[in-house]
XYZ file of C-alpha atoms in Angstrom:
323
model
C 0.048 -0.206 0.017
C 2.934 2.482 1.086
C 4.506 1.857 -2.579
C 1.339 2.203 -4.133
C 0.644 5.507 -2.323
C 4.379 6.913 -3.248
C 3.692 6.225 -6.915
C 0.344 8.235 -6.893
C 1.798 11.076 -5.352
C 4.950 10.874 -7.501
C 2.964 11.647 -10.283
C 3.747 15.194 -11.235
C 0.488 16.864 -12.220
C -1.563 15.232 -9.236
C 1.399 16.196 -6.649
C 1.481 19.883 -8.019
C -2.366 19.945 -7.681
C -2.378 18.291 -4.277
C 0.177 20.702 -2.821
C -0.393 23.788 -4.582
C -3.854 24.351 -6.080
C -5.408 23.817 -2.671
C -5.780 27.258 -0.641
C -2.309 27.584 0.464
C -2.627 30.032 3.036
C -5.757 28.344 4.622
C -3.995 24.966 4.420
C -1.017 26.288 6.220
C -3.066 27.621 8.950
C -5.033 24.718 9.609
C -1.764 22.440 9.581
C -0.424 24.798 11.914
C -3.413 24.369 14.222
C -4.054 20.458 13.446
C -0.833 19.582 14.321
C -0.769 21.143 17.982
C -3.640 19.154 19.018
C -2.729 17.216 22.051
C -4.993 14.241 21.621
C -3.696 10.624 21.820
C -6.145 9.510 19.072
C -5.118 12.351 16.602
C -1.858 12.171 17.575
C -1.252 8.286 16.674
C -3.788 8.598 13.503
C -1.575 11.476 12.316
C 1.820 10.061 12.621
C 0.548 6.698 11.096
C -0.404 8.605 8.231
C 2.712 10.490 8.039
C 4.705 6.989 7.654
C 2.627 5.958 5.086
C 3.733 8.747 2.819
C 7.381 9.281 4.133
C 10.593 7.664 5.492
C 9.926 9.098 9.069
C 12.678 7.954 11.556
C 12.298 8.879 15.073
C 15.212 6.592 16.552
C 17.377 9.608 16.863
C 14.910 11.583 18.583
C 15.569 12.667 22.242
C 12.447 11.334 23.606
C 9.714 8.796 22.139
C 7.094 10.574 24.042
C 5.281 13.105 21.896
C 2.315 15.104 22.860
C 1.268 16.070 19.174
C 2.341 15.700 15.726
C 3.962 19.348 16.120
C 5.998 17.739 18.859
C 7.189 15.457 16.080
C 7.913 18.178 13.498
C 10.204 20.149 16.009
C 11.769 16.972 17.806
C 15.193 17.569 19.189
C 17.638 14.710 18.675
C 19.550 12.778 21.247
C 22.994 14.288 22.413
C 25.518 13.680 19.736
C 23.385 12.624 16.854
C 24.694 15.541 14.644
C 28.382 15.894 15.161
C 29.923 19.144 13.883
C 32.713 19.046 11.719
C 35.178 20.660 14.074
C 37.641 22.117 11.080
C 37.591 25.876 11.188
C 38.172 26.105 7.184
C 34.772 24.171 7.090
C 31.540 25.573 6.941
C 28.814 23.075 8.247
C 25.330 22.390 6.747
C 22.882 24.238 9.216
C 20.229 21.427 8.689
C 19.363 18.311 7.392
C 17.990 17.746 3.798
C 18.615 17.355 0.052
C 21.071 19.399 -1.724
C 19.495 21.389 -4.480
C 20.884 23.966 -6.956
C 24.413 24.993 -5.789
C 27.658 26.492 -6.913
C 28.910 29.494 -8.258
C 26.766 32.585 -8.611
C 27.108 34.023 -12.198
C 27.406 37.938 -11.353
C 23.769 38.375 -9.817
C 22.099 35.142 -11.364
C 21.437 31.786 -9.877
C 18.960 29.139 -10.580
C 16.421 27.373 -8.332
C 16.545 24.154 -10.569
C 17.829 23.798 -14.271
C 16.263 26.311 -16.691
C 14.753 28.326 -14.079
C 16.917 31.172 -13.036
C 16.474 34.093 -10.663
C 18.792 36.880 -9.361
C 20.028 37.748 -5.786
C 17.626 40.980 -6.033
C 14.725 39.204 -6.719
C 15.386 37.156 -3.478
C 17.277 39.533 -1.028
C 15.619 42.730 -2.438
C 18.652 44.915 -1.161
C 21.262 46.053 -3.493
C 23.980 46.016 -0.824
C 23.210 42.641 0.112
C 23.176 41.636 -3.546
C 26.632 42.972 -4.186
C 28.272 41.429 -1.314
C 27.456 37.911 -2.854
C 28.086 38.740 -6.426
C 30.072 35.825 -8.030
C 29.925 34.110 -4.626
C 28.759 30.542 -3.950
C 25.220 29.239 -2.945
C 23.659 26.055 -1.695
C 20.243 25.107 -1.580
C 19.110 22.576 0.996
C 15.548 21.494 1.117
C 14.077 19.840 4.283
C 11.635 17.215 3.677
C 8.743 16.684 5.880
C 10.092 13.523 7.725
C 13.535 15.443 8.257
C 14.910 17.051 11.720
C 13.655 20.419 11.361
C 16.022 22.328 13.466
C 19.184 24.496 11.844
C 22.142 25.488 13.431
C 25.137 27.768 13.215
C 27.265 26.849 10.193
C 30.449 28.326 11.910
C 31.718 30.475 14.815
C 29.415 33.865 13.918
C 27.640 36.937 14.937
C 23.914 37.315 13.844
C 23.692 40.891 12.741
C 19.926 41.419 11.902
C 17.129 39.395 10.150
C 15.150 40.711 7.257
C 11.778 39.030 6.867
C 10.008 39.355 3.521
C 6.186 38.225 3.667
C 5.060 36.256 0.715
C 3.262 33.312 -0.691
C 3.563 29.757 0.739
C 4.352 27.372 -2.629
C 5.442 23.997 -2.073
C 9.406 23.808 -2.726
C 9.608 20.304 -3.688
C 11.288 19.909 -7.104
C 8.102 19.538 -8.813
C 6.778 23.022 -7.835
C 10.286 24.275 -8.788
C 10.209 22.900 -12.464
C 6.689 24.940 -12.494
C 6.777 28.202 -10.506
C 9.358 30.877 -12.026
C 11.334 32.525 -9.239
C 9.443 30.446 -6.489
C 11.625 31.366 -3.512
C 11.497 35.144 -4.478
C 7.602 34.674 -4.181
C 7.568 32.681 -0.722
C 7.882 33.843 2.681
C 11.458 33.945 4.009
C 13.777 35.574 6.393
C 17.277 36.768 5.354
C 19.712 36.037 8.450
C 22.668 38.314 8.021
C 25.969 36.753 9.643
C 29.395 37.337 10.205
C 32.054 34.865 10.620
C 34.399 34.560 13.538
C 37.142 35.725 13.707
C 37.707 36.388 9.778
C 34.990 38.745 9.384
C 33.483 37.493 6.421
C 29.745 37.796 5.590
C 27.554 35.001 4.756
C 23.783 34.630 4.626
C 21.175 32.126 5.496
C 17.785 32.386 3.943
C 15.103 30.212 5.540
C 12.150 29.890 3.159
C 8.868 28.902 4.002
C 6.202 26.547 2.240
C 2.661 25.206 2.194
C 2.281 23.632 5.571
C 4.872 25.711 7.372
C 3.150 27.394 10.120
C 6.360 29.709 11.006
C 10.012 29.893 11.045
C 11.095 30.304 14.456
C 14.499 31.736 15.782
C 16.178 31.893 19.311
C 18.404 34.877 18.876
C 15.689 37.547 18.283
C 12.148 38.593 19.637
C 10.266 38.616 16.448
C 7.191 39.027 18.279
C 7.448 42.551 18.856
C 8.952 43.448 15.720
C 6.162 41.935 13.372
C 2.892 42.174 15.478
C 0.538 44.885 16.077
C 0.864 46.165 19.629
C -2.838 45.143 20.599
C -2.023 41.621 19.192
C 1.182 41.060 20.997
C -0.600 42.079 24.067
C -3.388 39.485 23.616
C -1.235 36.922 22.709
C 0.815 37.367 25.668
C -1.992 37.193 27.940
C -3.260 34.135 26.468
C -0.035 32.516 26.274
C 0.187 32.098 22.471
C 2.760 33.084 20.022
C 6.316 32.590 20.384
C 9.517 34.123 18.398
C 7.776 33.164 14.886
C 7.959 34.842 11.521
C 4.239 35.437 10.688
C 2.466 38.838 9.621
C -1.137 38.906 8.957
C -3.538 41.748 7.761
C -6.926 42.310 9.465
C -9.334 39.469 8.234
C -6.543 36.794 8.302
C -4.976 37.405 5.198
C -1.010 37.562 4.785
C 0.415 41.090 3.590
C 2.536 39.622 0.754
C 5.927 41.552 0.030
C 6.154 43.419 3.427
C 9.565 43.902 4.410
C 10.629 44.134 8.094
C 14.212 44.777 9.519
C 14.689 43.175 12.838
C 17.663 44.359 14.735
C 19.860 41.979 16.770
C 23.333 41.000 17.698
C 24.145 37.532 18.906
C 27.161 35.353 19.106
C 26.648 31.801 18.103
C 29.121 29.056 18.241
C 29.456 26.725 15.324
C 26.855 23.959 15.621
C 24.606 26.009 18.087
C 20.951 25.603 17.487
C 19.573 28.778 15.675
C 15.884 28.117 15.271
C 13.632 25.434 13.459
C 10.875 25.029 10.902
C 7.589 23.762 11.913
C 7.384 21.390 8.815
C 9.842 20.758 5.923
C 11.012 23.693 3.935
C 14.470 24.891 2.429
C 17.443 26.945 3.744
C 19.796 28.671 0.864
C 23.111 29.640 2.268
C 25.113 32.573 0.315
C 28.696 33.188 0.695
C 31.309 35.534 -1.066
C 33.551 35.137 -3.813
C 36.462 33.122 -2.986
C 34.431 30.425 -0.823
C 34.280 26.848 -2.513
C 31.609 23.750 -1.844
C 32.995 21.113 0.255
C 33.976 17.943 -1.366
C 31.154 15.761 -2.498
C 28.363 18.393 -2.430
C 26.190 18.600 -5.379
C 22.399 18.572 -6.397
C 20.652 15.296 -5.019
C 23.309 14.537 -2.217
C 21.915 13.801 1.234
C 23.275 15.984 3.906
C 22.929 16.235 7.650
C 23.407 19.315 9.823
C 27.058 19.695 10.996
C 28.432 18.100 7.908
C 30.550 19.751 5.484
C 29.156 22.304 3.167
C 31.703 25.084 2.187
C 35.236 26.025 2.621
C 36.595 29.006 3.436
C 39.050 30.997 1.038
C 42.472 29.749 0.515
C 43.940 32.712 2.072
C 41.876 32.092 5.176
C 42.765 28.646 5.220
C 46.456 29.754 5.005
C 45.972 31.889 7.995
C 44.507 29.235 10.142
C 46.962 26.761 9.214
C 45.068 24.246 7.564
């Protein structure tokens, strides 16, 4: 039965219809609510159905007792389950997932999948940010729904700010990437501005939300205070709702698309430290300036885990640290 379901969902037209032609915002909001229901019957049924469609493996989870499906989505792992590459010349993968488009940025141009280009300005929106990574390197990592959903610092670094850009919630799987132009540039996303320590090189992590992603969460900045109207923040605090999640809505429940919020923060993070999490599968794109390279074995379709080598710092920096 499971193999039959996989074959059915693998049909591109049906997959695209089911994951993108449904009311995406409404489906995402429903999933956010449904996944947090703390009812044993709902939890067991949901997880059983989830396992029919994915290769969900909970053997690495820090606990086997989950209150809800949401707890499974956002599970922590046992200590040592994701060892971090200790070499200072290595930028580690921030998350588990499948490597998508990656490599050299051609001036301002890169691609989401072969034949579907976009530009740094399309994605980042800021001319200064776009210039920083011209001719640099990028790596796209797609988290599937069954993956570990937390993401980590790829190197010792300082987080210097977050820019939130509201948007849609298109699915980010390869089927959608082959059909929707500039998909990452249309979806809700956060630009996490970082500076490596001690070299001072800028890098950027761009978590991109997708259908069924209730929010992107960070440990290092209070996004609630910056993204919500004051009356809603007060109400949520009184009722115990909310968290440090990225989500804005206009009155009536619809998302305010294209709104840019710049959130100041200054946080030192050690390599491998947890930065935040998705509440379902999605994508993280990492950008580095010219001179950085992809690590050995990194290419489209490769499976990678948080902490494993993703990029290498420039040769002159490697020489300084005595590689």
